[in-house]
Coordinates of C-alpha atoms and ligand atoms in Angstrom, one line a residue:
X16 CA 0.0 0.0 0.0
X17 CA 1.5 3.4 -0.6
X18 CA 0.3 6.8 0.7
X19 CA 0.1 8.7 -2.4
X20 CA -1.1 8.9 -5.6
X21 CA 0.2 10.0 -8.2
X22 CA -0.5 10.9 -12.0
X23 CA 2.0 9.7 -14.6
X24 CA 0.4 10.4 -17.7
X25 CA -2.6 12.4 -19.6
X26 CA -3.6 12.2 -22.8
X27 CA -7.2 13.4 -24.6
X28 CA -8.9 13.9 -27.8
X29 CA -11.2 15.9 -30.0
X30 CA -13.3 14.3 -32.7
X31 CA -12.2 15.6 -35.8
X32 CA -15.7 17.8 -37.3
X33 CA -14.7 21.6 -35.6
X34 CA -17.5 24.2 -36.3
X35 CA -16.6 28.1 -35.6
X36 CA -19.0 29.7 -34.0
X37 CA -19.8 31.3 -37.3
X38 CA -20.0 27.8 -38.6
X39 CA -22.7 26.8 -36.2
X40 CA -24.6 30.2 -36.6
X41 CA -24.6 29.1 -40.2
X42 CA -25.9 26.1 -39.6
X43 CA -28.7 27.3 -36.9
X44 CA -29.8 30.4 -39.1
X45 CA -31.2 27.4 -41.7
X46 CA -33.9 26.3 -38.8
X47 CA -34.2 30.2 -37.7
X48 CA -32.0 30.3 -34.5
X49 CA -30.1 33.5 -34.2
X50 CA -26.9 33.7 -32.8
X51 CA -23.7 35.2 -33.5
X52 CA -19.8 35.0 -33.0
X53 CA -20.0 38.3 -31.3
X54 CA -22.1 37.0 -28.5
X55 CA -21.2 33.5 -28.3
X56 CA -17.5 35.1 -27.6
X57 CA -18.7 37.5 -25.5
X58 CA -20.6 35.6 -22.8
X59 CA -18.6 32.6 -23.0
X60 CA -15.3 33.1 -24.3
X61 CA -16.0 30.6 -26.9
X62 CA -15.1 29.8 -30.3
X63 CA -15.3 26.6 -31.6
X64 CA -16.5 22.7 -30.5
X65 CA -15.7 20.0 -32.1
X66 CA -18.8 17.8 -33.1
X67 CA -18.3 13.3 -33.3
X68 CA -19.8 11.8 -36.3
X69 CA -23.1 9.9 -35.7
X70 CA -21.5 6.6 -34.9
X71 CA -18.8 7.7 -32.6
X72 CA -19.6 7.2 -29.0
X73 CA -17.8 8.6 -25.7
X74 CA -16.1 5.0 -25.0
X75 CA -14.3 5.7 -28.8
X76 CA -13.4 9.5 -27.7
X77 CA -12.3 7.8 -24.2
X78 CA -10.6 5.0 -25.9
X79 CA -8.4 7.4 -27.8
X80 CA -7.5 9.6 -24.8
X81 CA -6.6 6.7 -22.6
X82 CA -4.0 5.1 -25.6
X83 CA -2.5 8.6 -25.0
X84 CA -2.3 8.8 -21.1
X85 CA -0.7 5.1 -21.2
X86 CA 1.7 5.8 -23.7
X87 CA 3.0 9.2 -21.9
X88 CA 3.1 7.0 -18.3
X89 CA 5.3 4.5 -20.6
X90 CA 2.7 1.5 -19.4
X91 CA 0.4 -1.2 -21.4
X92 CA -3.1 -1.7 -20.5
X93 CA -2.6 -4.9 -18.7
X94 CA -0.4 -2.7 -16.3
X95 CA -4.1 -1.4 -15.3
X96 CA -6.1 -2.3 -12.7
X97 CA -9.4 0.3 -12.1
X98 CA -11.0 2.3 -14.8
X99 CA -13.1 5.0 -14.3
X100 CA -15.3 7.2 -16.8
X101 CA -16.9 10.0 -16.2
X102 CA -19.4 10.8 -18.3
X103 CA -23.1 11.7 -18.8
X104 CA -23.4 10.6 -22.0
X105 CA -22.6 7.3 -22.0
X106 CA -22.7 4.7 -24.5
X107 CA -25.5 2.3 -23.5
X108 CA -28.1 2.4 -20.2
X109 CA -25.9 -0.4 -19.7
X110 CA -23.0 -1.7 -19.2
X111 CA -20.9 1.0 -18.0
X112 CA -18.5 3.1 -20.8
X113 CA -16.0 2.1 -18.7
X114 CA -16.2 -1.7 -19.2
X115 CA -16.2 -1.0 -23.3
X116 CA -13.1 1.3 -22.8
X117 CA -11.5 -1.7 -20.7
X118 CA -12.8 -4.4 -23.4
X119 CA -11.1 -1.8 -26.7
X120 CA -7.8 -1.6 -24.3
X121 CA -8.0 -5.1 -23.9
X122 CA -7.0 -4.6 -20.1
X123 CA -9.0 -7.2 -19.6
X124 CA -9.9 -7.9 -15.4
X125 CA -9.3 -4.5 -14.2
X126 CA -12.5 -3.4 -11.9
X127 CA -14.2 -0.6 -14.3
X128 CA -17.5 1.1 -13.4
X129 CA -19.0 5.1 -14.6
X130 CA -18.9 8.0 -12.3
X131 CA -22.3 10.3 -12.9
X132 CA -21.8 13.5 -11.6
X133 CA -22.0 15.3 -15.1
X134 CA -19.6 18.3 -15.2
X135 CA -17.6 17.3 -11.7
X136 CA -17.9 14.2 -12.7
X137 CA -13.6 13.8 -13.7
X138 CA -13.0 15.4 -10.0
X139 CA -15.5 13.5 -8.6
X140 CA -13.5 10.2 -10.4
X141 CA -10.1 11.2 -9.6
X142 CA -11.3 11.1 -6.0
X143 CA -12.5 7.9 -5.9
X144 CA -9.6 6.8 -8.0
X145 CA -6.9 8.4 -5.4
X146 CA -8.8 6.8 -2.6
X147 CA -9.0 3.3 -4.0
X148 CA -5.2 3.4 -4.4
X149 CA -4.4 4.7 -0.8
X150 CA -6.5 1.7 0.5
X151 CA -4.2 -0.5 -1.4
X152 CA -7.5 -1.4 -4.0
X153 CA -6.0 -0.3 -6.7
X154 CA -2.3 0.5 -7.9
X155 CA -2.8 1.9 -11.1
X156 CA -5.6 3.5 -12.4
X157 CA -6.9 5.0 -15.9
X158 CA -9.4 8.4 -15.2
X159 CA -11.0 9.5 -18.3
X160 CA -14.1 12.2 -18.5
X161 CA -15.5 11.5 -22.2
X162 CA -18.5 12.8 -23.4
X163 CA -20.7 13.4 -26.8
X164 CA -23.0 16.4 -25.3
X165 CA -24.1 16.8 -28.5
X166 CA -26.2 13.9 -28.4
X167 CA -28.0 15.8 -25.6
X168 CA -28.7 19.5 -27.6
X169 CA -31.6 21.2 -28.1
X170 CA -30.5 23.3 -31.3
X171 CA -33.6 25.0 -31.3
X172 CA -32.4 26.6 -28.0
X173 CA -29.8 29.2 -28.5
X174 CA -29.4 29.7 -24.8
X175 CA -27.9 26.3 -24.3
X176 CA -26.5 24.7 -27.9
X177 CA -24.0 27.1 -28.5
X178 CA -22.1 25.9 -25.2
X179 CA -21.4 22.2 -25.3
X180 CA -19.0 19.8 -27.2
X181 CA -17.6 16.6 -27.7
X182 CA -14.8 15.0 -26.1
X183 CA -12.6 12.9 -23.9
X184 CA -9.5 13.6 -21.6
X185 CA -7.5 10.8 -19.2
X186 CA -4.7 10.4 -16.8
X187 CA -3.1 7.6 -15.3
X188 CA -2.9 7.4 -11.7
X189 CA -0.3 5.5 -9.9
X190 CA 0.4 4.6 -6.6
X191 CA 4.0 6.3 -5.3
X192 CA 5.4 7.3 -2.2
X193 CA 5.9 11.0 -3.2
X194 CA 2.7 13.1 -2.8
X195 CA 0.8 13.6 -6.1
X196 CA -2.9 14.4 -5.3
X197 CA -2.5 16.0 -1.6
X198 CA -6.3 16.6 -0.9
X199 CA -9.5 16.8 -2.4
X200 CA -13.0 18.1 -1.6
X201 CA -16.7 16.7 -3.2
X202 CA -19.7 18.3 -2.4
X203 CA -23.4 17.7 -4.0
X204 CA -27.1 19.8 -3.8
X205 CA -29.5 17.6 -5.0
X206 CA -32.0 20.9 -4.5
X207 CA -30.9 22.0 -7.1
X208 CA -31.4 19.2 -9.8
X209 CA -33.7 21.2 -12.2
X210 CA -31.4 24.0 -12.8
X211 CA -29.0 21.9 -14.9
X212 CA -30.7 18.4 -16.3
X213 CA -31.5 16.1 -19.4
X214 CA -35.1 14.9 -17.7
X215 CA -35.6 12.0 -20.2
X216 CA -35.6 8.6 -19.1
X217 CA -35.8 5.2 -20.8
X218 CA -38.8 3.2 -20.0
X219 CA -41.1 0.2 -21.1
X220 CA -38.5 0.4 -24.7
X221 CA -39.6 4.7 -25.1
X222 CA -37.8 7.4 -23.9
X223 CA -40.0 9.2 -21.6
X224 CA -39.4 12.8 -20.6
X225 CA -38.1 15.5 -22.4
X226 CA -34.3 14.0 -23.1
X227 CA -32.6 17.7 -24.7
X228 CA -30.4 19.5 -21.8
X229 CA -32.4 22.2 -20.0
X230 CA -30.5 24.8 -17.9
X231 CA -31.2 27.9 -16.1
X232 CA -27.9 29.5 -17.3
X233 CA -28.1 33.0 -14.8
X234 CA -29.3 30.1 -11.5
X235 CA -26.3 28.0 -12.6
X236 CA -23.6 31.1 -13.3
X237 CA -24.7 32.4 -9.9
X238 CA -24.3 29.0 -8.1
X239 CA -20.8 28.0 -9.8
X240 CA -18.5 31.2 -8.6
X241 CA -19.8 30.4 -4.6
X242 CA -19.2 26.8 -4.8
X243 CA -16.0 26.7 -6.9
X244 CA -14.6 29.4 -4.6
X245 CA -15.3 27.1 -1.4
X246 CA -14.5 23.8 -2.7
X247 CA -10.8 24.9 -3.3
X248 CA -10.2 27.0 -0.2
X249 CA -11.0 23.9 1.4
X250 CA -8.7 22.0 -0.5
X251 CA -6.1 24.4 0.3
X252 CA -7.0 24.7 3.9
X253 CA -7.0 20.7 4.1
X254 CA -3.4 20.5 2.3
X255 CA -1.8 23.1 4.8
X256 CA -1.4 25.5 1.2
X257 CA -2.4 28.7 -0.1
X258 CA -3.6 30.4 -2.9
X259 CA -0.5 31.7 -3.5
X260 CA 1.1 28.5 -3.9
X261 CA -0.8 27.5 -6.8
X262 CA 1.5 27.0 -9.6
X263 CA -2.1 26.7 -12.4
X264 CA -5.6 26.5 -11.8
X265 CA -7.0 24.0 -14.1
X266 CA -11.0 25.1 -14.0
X267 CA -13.9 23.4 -15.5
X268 CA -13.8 24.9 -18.6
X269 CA -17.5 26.0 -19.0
X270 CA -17.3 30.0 -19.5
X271 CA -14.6 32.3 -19.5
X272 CA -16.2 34.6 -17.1
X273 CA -16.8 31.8 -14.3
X274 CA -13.0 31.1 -14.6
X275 CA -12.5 35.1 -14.1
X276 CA -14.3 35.2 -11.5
X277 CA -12.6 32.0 -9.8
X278 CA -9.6 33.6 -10.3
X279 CA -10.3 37.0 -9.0
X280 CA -11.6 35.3 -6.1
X281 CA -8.4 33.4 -5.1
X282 CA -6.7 36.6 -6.1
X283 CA -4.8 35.0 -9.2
X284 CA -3.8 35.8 -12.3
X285 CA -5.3 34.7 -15.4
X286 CA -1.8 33.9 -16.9
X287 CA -2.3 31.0 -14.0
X288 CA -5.7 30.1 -15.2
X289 CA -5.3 27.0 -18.0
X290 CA -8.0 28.1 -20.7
X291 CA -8.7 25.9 -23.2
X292 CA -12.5 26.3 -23.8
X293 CA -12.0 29.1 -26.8
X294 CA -11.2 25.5 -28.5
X295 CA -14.0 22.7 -27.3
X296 CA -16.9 24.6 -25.8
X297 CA -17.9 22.8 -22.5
X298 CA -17.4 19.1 -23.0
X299 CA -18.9 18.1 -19.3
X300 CA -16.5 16.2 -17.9
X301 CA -13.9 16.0 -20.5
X302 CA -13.1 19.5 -20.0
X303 CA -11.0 19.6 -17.4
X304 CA -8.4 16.6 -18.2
X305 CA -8.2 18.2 -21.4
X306 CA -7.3 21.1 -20.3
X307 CA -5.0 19.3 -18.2
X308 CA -3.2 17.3 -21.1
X309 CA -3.0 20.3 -23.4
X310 CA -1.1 22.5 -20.4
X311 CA 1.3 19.5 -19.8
X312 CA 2.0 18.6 -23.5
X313 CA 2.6 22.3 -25.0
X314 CA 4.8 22.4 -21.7
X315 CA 3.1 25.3 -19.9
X316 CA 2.7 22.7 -16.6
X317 CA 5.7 21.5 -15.8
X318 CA 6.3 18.5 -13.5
X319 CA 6.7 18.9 -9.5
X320 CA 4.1 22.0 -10.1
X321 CA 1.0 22.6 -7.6
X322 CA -2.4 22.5 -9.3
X323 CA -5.8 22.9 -8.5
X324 CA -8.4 21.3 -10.3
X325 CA -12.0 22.5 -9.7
X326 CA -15.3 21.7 -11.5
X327 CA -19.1 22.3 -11.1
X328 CA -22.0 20.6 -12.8
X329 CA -25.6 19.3 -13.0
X330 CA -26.9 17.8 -9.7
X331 CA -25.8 20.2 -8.3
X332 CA -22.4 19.0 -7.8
X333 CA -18.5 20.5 -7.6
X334 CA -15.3 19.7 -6.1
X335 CA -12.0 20.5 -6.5
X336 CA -8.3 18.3 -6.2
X337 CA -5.3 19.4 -4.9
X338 CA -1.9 17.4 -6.7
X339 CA 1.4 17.7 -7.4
X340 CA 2.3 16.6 -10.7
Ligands
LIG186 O1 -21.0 23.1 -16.6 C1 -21.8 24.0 -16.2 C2 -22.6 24.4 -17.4 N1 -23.3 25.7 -17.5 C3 -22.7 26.9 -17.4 O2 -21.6 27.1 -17.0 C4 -23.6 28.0 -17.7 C5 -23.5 29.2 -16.8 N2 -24.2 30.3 -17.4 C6 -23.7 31.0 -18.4 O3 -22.6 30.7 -18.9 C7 -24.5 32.2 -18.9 O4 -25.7 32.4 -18.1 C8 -25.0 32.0 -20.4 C9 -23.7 32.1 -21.3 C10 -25.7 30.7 -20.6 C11 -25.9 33.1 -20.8 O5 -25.3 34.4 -20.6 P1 -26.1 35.6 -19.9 O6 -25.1 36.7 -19.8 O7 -26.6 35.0 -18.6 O8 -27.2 35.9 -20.9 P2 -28.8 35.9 -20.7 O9 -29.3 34.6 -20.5 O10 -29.1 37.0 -19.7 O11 -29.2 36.4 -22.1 C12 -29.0 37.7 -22.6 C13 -29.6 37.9 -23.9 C14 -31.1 37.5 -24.0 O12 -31.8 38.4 -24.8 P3 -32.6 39.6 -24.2 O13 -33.7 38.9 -23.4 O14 -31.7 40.4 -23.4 O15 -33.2 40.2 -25.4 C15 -31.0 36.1 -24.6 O16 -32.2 35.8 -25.4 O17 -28.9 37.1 -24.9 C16 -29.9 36.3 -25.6 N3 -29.2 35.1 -26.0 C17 -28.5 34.9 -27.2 N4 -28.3 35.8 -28.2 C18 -27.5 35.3 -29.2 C19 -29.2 33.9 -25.3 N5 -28.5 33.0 -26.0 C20 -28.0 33.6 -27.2 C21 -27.3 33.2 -28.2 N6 -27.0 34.1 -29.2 N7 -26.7 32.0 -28.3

């Protein structure tokens, strides 16, 4: 059993189709929606999303990230033994995105289940995944948030298609005996379940419900800056740090502002703040490792560095880890 964890490796990917916002206004303005680059930019910091083809599904996007991860931790997948996906979208009611992920790897034996905690769900996986290993149930473990939110769009509502994308991120997670992930913090509101939801449910062989996403964007904005602020002061307080210590905040990547205003909050700069969602939109719970593996590959996060990773999604749940990478 060791007392850390640690992670070794990240790797993600985008499906190939990338609509501009201009692209996608384009494309709306044909079934009437209005929208433009100007706004889309302006209240989001958006500017593209990559889209998957029909028959892609998040274990394929997952699949893809997690070769990555392995290769950069220099291991095979039979090194593995957990899985974890987060994702919303997965690929079947059942069984779990994680088990088709395992079965593509062929890391065949490894326990593999699917964290649902939509947009927290990669902090809420990482979590588990760094508990499992300092109980000794795990030694090394693949994390991957993958998702096709498309699937989930309304693109009749402007107030909510413009935001989301496709995509997968993963890291591998080792056990070691120098601190990687030095504290964590997971919180959910289940009060608040109708400001952020997909209410569709499969039943009887129909989907009942209404199975587009729905949010009350202002209600979730509001709730987002409060939370994300807490959950990573507590981090800090629990790991003995600071704000100032933080080497890179690595923020959900769901609006520009929010991660301005998580920021200003802990009183850093943005040329701390990783920011990649100009390029994918909000992919749920691929946005933050791919943020992650994009800082670490162009070399901006370098290793030994302090990061904190916070995220805030449907349920209402956040969180926030604390590592060393
Ligand atoms: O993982 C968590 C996921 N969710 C989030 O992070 C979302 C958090 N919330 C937000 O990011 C923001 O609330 C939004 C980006 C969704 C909306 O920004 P806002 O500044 O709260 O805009 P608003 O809803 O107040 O809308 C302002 C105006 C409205 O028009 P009127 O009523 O002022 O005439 C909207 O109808 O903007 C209009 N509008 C648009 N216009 C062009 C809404 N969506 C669009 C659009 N294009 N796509």
């Amino acid at each position: 059993m060791s007392p850390y964890s640690r992670i070794t490796g990240t790797g993600s990917f985008l499906p190939e189709r990338r609509l501009t916002n201009a692209d996608l206004a384009a494309e709306l303005a044909a079934s009437g929606v209005v929208t433009s680059d100007d706004w889309i930019v302006e209240r989001t910091g958006i500017r593209a999303r990559h889209f998957a083809a029909p028959s892609v599904c998040s274990s394929d996007l997952g699949f893809e990230a997690a070769r990555k991860a392995l290769q950069a931790a220099n291991l095979q997948a039979q090194d593995i033994d957990l899985i974890i996906v987060a994702t919303s979208t997965p690929d079947m009611v059942f069984p779990s995105t994680a088990c088709i992920v395992q079965n593509r790897l062929g890391a065949h034996g490894s326990a593999a289940f699917d964290v649902q905690a939509v947009c927290s769900g990669f902090i809420y996986a990482l979590t588990v995944a760094d508990a499992m290993i300092k109980t000794g149930a795990a030694s090394k473990a693949l994390v991957i948030g993958a998702e096709v939110f498309s699937r989930l769009l309304d693109f009749k509502d402007r107030t909510t298609c413009v935001l989301f994308g496709d995509g997968a991120g993963a890291v591998v997670l080792e056990a070691s005996d120098t601190p990687g992930i030095l504290a964590s913090d997971l919180h959910a509101d289940g009060k608040h379940v109708g400001i952020l939801c997909v209410p569709g449910h499969v039943s009887g062989g129909k989907v009942l419900g209404d199975p587009v996403l729905k949010m009350d964007g202002k209600a979730v904005f509001k709730l987002a800056v409060g939370v994300l602020d807490e959950a990573a002061r507590a981090t800090l307080a629990k790991a003995g740090k600071v704000a100032a210590d933080i080497d890179w905040l690595v923020p959900h990547q769901a609006n520009i502002r929010i991660m301005h205003s998580a920021a200003k909050k802990l009183k850093l700069p943005m040329d701390k703040v990783v920011v990649t969602v100009d390029q994918h939109g909000n992919t749920s719970a691929a946005s933050i490792p791919l943020a992650l593996d994009g800082a670490v590959r162009s070399g901006k996060i370098k290793p030994g560095q302090l990061l904190m990773l916070e995220g805030v999604g449907g349920g209402f749940t956040w969180g926030a880890v604390l590592l060393h990478l």
